[in-house]
Coordinates of C-alpha atoms and ligand atoms in Angstrom, one line a residue:
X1 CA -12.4 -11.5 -17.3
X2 CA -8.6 -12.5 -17.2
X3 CA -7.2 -13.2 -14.2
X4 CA -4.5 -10.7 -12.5
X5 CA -1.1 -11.5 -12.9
X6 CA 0.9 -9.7 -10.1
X7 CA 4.9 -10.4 -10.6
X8 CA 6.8 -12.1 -7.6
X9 CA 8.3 -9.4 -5.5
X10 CA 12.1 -10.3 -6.2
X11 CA 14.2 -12.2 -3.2
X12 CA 17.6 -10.9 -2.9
X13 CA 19.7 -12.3 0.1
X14 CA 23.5 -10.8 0.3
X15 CA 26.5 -12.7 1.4
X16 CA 28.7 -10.7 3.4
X17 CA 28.3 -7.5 5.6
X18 CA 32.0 -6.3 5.2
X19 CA 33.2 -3.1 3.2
X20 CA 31.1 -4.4 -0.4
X21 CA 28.1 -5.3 1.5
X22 CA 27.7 -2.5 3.7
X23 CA 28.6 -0.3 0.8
X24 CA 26.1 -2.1 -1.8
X25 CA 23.0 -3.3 0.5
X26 CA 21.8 0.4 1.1
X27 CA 21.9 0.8 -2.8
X28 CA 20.0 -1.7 -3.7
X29 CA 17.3 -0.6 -1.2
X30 CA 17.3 2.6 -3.5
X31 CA 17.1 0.8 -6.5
X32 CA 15.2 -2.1 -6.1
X33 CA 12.5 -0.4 -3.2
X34 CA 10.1 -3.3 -4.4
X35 CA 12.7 -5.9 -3.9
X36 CA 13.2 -8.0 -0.3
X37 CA 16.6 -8.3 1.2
X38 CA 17.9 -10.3 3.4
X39 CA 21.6 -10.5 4.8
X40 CA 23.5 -14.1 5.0
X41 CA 26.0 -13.7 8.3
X42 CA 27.7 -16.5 10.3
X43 CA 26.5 -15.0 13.8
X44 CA 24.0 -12.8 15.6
X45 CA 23.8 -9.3 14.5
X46 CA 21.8 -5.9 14.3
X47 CA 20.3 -6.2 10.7
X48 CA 19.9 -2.6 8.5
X49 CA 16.5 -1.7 8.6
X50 CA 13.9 -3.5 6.8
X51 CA 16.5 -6.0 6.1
X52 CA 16.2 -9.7 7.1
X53 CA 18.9 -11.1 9.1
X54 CA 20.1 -15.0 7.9
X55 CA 22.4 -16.9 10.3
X56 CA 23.9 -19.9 8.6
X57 CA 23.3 -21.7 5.1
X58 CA 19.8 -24.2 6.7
X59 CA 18.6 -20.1 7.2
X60 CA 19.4 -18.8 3.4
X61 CA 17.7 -21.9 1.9
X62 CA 14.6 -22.0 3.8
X63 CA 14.2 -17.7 3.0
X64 CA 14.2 -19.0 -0.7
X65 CA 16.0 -15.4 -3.0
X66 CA 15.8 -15.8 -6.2
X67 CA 19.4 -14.8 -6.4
X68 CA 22.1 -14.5 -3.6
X69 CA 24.8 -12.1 -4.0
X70 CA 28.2 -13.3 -2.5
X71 CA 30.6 -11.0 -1.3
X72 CA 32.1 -12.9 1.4
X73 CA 35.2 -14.6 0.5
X74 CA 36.5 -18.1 -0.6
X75 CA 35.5 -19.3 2.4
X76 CA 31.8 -18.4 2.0
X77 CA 31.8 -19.6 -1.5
X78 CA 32.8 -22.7 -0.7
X79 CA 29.9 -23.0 2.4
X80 CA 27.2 -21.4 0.8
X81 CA 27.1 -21.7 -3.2
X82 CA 26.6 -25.4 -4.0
X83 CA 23.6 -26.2 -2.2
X84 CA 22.1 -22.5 -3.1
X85 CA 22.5 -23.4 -6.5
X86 CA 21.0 -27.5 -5.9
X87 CA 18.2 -25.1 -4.4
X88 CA 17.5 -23.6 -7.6
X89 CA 18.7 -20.3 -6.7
X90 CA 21.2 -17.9 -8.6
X91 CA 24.7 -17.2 -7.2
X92 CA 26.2 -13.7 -8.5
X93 CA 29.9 -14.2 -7.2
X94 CA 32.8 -11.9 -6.6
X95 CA 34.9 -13.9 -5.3
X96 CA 36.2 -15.6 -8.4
X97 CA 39.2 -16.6 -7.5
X98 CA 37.4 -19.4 -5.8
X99 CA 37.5 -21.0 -8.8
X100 CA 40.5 -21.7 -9.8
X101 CA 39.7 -24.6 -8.0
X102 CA 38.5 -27.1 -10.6
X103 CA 37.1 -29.6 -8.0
X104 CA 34.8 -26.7 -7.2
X105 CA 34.3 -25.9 -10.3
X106 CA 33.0 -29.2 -11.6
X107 CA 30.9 -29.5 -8.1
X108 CA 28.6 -25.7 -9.1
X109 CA 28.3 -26.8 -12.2
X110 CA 26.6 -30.2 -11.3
X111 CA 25.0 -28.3 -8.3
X112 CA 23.5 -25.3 -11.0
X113 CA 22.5 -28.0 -13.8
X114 CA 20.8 -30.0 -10.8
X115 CA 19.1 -27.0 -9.6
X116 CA 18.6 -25.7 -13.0
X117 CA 19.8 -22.5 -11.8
X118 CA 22.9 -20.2 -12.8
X119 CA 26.7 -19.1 -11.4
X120 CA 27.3 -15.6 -12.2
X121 CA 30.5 -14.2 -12.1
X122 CA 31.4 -10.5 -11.7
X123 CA 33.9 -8.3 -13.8
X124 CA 34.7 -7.0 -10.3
X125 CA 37.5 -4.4 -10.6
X126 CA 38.9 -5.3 -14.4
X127 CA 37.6 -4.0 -17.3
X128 CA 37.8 -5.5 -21.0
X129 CA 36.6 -8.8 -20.4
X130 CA 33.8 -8.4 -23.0
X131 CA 36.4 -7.8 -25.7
X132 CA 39.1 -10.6 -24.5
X133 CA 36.1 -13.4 -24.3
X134 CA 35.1 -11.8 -28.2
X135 CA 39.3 -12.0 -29.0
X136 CA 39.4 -15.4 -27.9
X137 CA 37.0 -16.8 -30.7
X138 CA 39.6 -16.3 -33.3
X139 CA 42.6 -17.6 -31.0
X140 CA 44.6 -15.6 -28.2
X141 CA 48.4 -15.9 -28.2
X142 CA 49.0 -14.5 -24.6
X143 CA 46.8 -12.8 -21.6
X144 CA 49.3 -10.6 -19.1
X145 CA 47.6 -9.0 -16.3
X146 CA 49.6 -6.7 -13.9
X147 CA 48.2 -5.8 -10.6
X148 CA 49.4 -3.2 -8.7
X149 CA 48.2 -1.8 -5.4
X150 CA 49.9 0.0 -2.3
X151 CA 51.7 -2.0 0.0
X152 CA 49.7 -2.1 2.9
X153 CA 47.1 -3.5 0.5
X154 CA 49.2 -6.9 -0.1
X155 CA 49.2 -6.7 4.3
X156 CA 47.8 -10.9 5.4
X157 CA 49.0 -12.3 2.2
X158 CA 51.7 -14.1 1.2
X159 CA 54.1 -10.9 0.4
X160 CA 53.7 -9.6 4.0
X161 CA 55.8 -12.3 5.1
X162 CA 58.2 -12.0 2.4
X163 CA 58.1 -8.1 2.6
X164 CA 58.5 -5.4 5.5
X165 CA 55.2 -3.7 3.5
X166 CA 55.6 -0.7 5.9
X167 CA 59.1 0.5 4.6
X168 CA 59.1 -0.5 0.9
X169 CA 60.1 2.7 -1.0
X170 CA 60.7 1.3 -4.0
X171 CA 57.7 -1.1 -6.3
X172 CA 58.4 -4.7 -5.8
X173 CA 56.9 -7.8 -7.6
X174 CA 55.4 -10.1 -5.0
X175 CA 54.1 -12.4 -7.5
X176 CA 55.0 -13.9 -10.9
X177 CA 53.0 -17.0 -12.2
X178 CA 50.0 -18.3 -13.4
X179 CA 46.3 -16.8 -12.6
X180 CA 45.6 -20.1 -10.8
X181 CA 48.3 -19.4 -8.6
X182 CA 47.6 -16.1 -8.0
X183 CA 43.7 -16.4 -7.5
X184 CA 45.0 -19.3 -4.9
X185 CA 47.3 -17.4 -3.0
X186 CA 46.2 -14.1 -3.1
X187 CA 41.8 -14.4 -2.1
X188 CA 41.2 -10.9 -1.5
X189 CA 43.4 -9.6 -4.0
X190 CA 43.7 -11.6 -7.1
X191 CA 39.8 -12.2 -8.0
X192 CA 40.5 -10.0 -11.2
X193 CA 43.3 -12.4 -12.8
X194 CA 40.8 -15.7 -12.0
X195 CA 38.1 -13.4 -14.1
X196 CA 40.8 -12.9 -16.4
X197 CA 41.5 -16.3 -17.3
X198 CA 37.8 -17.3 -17.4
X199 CA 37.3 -15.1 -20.1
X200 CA 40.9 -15.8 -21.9
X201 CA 42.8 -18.2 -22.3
X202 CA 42.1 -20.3 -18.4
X203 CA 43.8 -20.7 -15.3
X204 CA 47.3 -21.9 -16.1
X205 CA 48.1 -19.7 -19.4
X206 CA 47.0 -16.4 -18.3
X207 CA 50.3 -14.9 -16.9
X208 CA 49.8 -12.7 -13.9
X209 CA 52.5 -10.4 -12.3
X210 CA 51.7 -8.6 -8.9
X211 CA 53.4 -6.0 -7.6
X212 CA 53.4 -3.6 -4.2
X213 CA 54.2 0.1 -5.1
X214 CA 54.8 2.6 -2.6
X215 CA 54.1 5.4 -5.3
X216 CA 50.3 5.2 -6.1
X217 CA 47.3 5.3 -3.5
X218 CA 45.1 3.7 -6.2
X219 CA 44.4 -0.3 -6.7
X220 CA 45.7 -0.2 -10.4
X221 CA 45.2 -3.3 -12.9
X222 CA 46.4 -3.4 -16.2
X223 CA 45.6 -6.0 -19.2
X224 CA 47.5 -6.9 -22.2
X225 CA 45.8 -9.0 -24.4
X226 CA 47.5 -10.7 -28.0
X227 CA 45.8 -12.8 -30.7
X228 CA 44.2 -13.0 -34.3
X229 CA 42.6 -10.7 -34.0
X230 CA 45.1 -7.7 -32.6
X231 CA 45.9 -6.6 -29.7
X232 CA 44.5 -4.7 -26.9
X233 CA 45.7 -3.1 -23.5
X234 CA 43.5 -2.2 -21.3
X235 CA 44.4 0.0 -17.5
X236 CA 42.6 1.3 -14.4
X237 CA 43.3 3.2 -11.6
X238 CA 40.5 2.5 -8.7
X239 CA 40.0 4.0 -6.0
X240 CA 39.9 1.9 -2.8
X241 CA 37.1 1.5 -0.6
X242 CA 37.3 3.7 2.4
X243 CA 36.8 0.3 4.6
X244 CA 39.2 -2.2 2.9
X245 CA 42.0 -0.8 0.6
X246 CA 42.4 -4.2 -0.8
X247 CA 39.0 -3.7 -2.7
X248 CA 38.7 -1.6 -5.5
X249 CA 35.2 0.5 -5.5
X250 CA 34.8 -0.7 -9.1
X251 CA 34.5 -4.1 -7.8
X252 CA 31.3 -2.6 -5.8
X253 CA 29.9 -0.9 -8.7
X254 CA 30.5 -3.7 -10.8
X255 CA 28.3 -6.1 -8.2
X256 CA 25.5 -3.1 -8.2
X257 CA 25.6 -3.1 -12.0
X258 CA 25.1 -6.7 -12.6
X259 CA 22.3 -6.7 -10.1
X260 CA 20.6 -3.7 -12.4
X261 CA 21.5 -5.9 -15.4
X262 CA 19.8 -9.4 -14.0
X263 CA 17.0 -7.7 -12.9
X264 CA 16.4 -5.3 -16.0
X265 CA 16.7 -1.9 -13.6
X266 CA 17.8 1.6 -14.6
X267 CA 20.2 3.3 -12.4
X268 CA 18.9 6.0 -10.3
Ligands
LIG1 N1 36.1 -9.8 -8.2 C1 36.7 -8.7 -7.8 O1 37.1 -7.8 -8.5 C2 36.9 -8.6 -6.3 C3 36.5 -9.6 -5.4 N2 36.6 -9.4 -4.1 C4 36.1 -10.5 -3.2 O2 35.0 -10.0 -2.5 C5 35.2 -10.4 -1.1 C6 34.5 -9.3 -0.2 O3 35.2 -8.1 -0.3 P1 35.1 -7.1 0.9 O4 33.7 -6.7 1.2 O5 36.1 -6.0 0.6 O6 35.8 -7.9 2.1 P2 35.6 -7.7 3.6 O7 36.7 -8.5 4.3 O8 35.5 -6.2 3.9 O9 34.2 -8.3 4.0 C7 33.9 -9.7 3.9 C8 32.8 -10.0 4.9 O10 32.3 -11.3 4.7 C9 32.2 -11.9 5.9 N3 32.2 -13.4 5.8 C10 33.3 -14.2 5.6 N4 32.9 -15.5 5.5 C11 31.5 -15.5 5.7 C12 30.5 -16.5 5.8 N5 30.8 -17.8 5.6 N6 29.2 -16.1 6.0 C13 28.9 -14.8 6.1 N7 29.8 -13.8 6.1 C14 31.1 -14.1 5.9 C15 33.4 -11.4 6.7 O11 33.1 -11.5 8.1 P3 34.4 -11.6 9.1 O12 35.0 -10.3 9.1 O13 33.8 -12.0 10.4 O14 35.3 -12.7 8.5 C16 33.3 -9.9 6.3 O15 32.4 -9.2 7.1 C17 36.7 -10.5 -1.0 O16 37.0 -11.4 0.1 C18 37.1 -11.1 -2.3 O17 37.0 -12.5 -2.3 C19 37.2 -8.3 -3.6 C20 37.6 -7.3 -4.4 C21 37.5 -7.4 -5.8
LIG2 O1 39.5 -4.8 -5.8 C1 40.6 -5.0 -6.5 O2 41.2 -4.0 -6.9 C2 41.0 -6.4 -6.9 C3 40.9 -7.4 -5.9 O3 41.0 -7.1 -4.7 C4 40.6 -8.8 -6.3 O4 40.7 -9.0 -7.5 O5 40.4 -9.6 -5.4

């Protein structure tokens, strides 16, 4: 008689409790119910049900996921996703931005080739990335991204101390550069052009305008794409989460959806 082959019940440990974890861990409870989750935090805390509760990186390593899903911040990038990858586990990451530091960069890729395991980046809360990463094999001639969000979404960063963000009645740009700078300067907010540029044409030729409008209540991104092949432009209007108007629900579903797609799950 052949013997049984039961498949692994799938490790999933989530980086981050703020408004994308708490939004995305309960969902994946309802779509992966055969799945174990765990929740990577840097102190003491009341765990969801049923969930594991991680405190510090020695913690995450020793649980062993088969993926961990970062949605953290720079910060947590930078802590946690090297030696999770040396480990030989999967990083899905949102915070993409992070990369626009090469130094890192360089350092997961070594740390994923070592662990023979992979970095995964999110679309997050852009859309069109599929079609600029197929545009670029015959030759782009320019990538412009435009972000625009309400003021009091640019509030921490670089334009608040530039900018009273409370009283602006009229859109002004807070940014104009490259998508390196951007992603650098902006963390919460500029993830998108750092996805941008991975898919175009990289970090210093992707051209990247941000702007604080007082007129819309919607985190908008827009994406004007030139080459060989044609052109494309490409907009969206997200809605916020209720918990951190900086972060676009997309950016949520986006993270739930490439969860469904590494794991070969229907939605539900
Ligand atoms: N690719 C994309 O399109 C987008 C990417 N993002 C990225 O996703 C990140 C998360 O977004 P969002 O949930 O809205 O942000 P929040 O600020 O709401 O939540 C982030 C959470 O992560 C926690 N955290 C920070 N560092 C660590 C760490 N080292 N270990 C464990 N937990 C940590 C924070 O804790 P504490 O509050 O104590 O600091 C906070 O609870 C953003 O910072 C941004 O980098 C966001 C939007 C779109
Ligand atoms: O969620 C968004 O709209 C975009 C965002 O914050 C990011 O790219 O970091």
């Amino acid at each position: 008689m052949p013997a049984e082959h039961s498949t692994p019940r799938p490790r999933i440990a989530v980086l981050g409790y703020g408004a994308m974890g708490r939004y995305l861990l309960p969902r994946l409870a309802q779509q992966l119910p055969e799945a174990a989750l765990a929740l990577v935090l840097r102190g003491p805390a009341d765990a969801p049900a049923g969930v594991t509760l991680l405190t510090g990186a020695k913690a995450l390593l020793d649980w062993q996921p088969g993926l961990l899903v970062e949605c953290a911040g720079h910060g947590a990038v930078r802590e946690h996703a090297a030696p999770a990858l040396r480990a030989g586990i999967d990083v899905l990451l949102t915070s993409v931005g992070v990369l626009a530091d090469a130094d890192l960069r360089a350092q997961l890729d070594d740390s994923a080739r070592a662990g023979a395991s992979r970095l995964i980046t999110v679309s997050g809360a852009i859309g069109g990335l599929d079609a600029l990463d197929a545009a670029r094999g015959a030759g782009l001639h320019s990538v412009r991204y435009v972000g625009r969000k309400p003021p009091l979404a640019w509030s921490g960063t670089p334009a608040a101390e530039a900018f009273d963000l409370a009283v602006l009645r009229e859109p002004v740009v807070i940014f104009s550069g490259s998508a390196g700078e951007s992603a650098r300067a902006y963390p919460k907010n500029a993830n998108v052009t750092a996805a941008v540029a991975l898919a175009g044409m990289g970090f210093e030729q992707t051209q990247v305008q941000l702007v604080a409008d007082p007129g819309i209540t919607r985190n908008c991104h827009a994406l004007e794409v030139r080459g060989a092949f044609g052109e494309f432009r490409i907009e969206l209007a997200n809605a916020p989460l209720p918990e951190n108007p900086k972060t676009s629900w997309l950016a949520a579903l986006s993270l739930e959806a490439q969860i469904r797609g590494y794991f070969g799950t229907a939605v539900s």
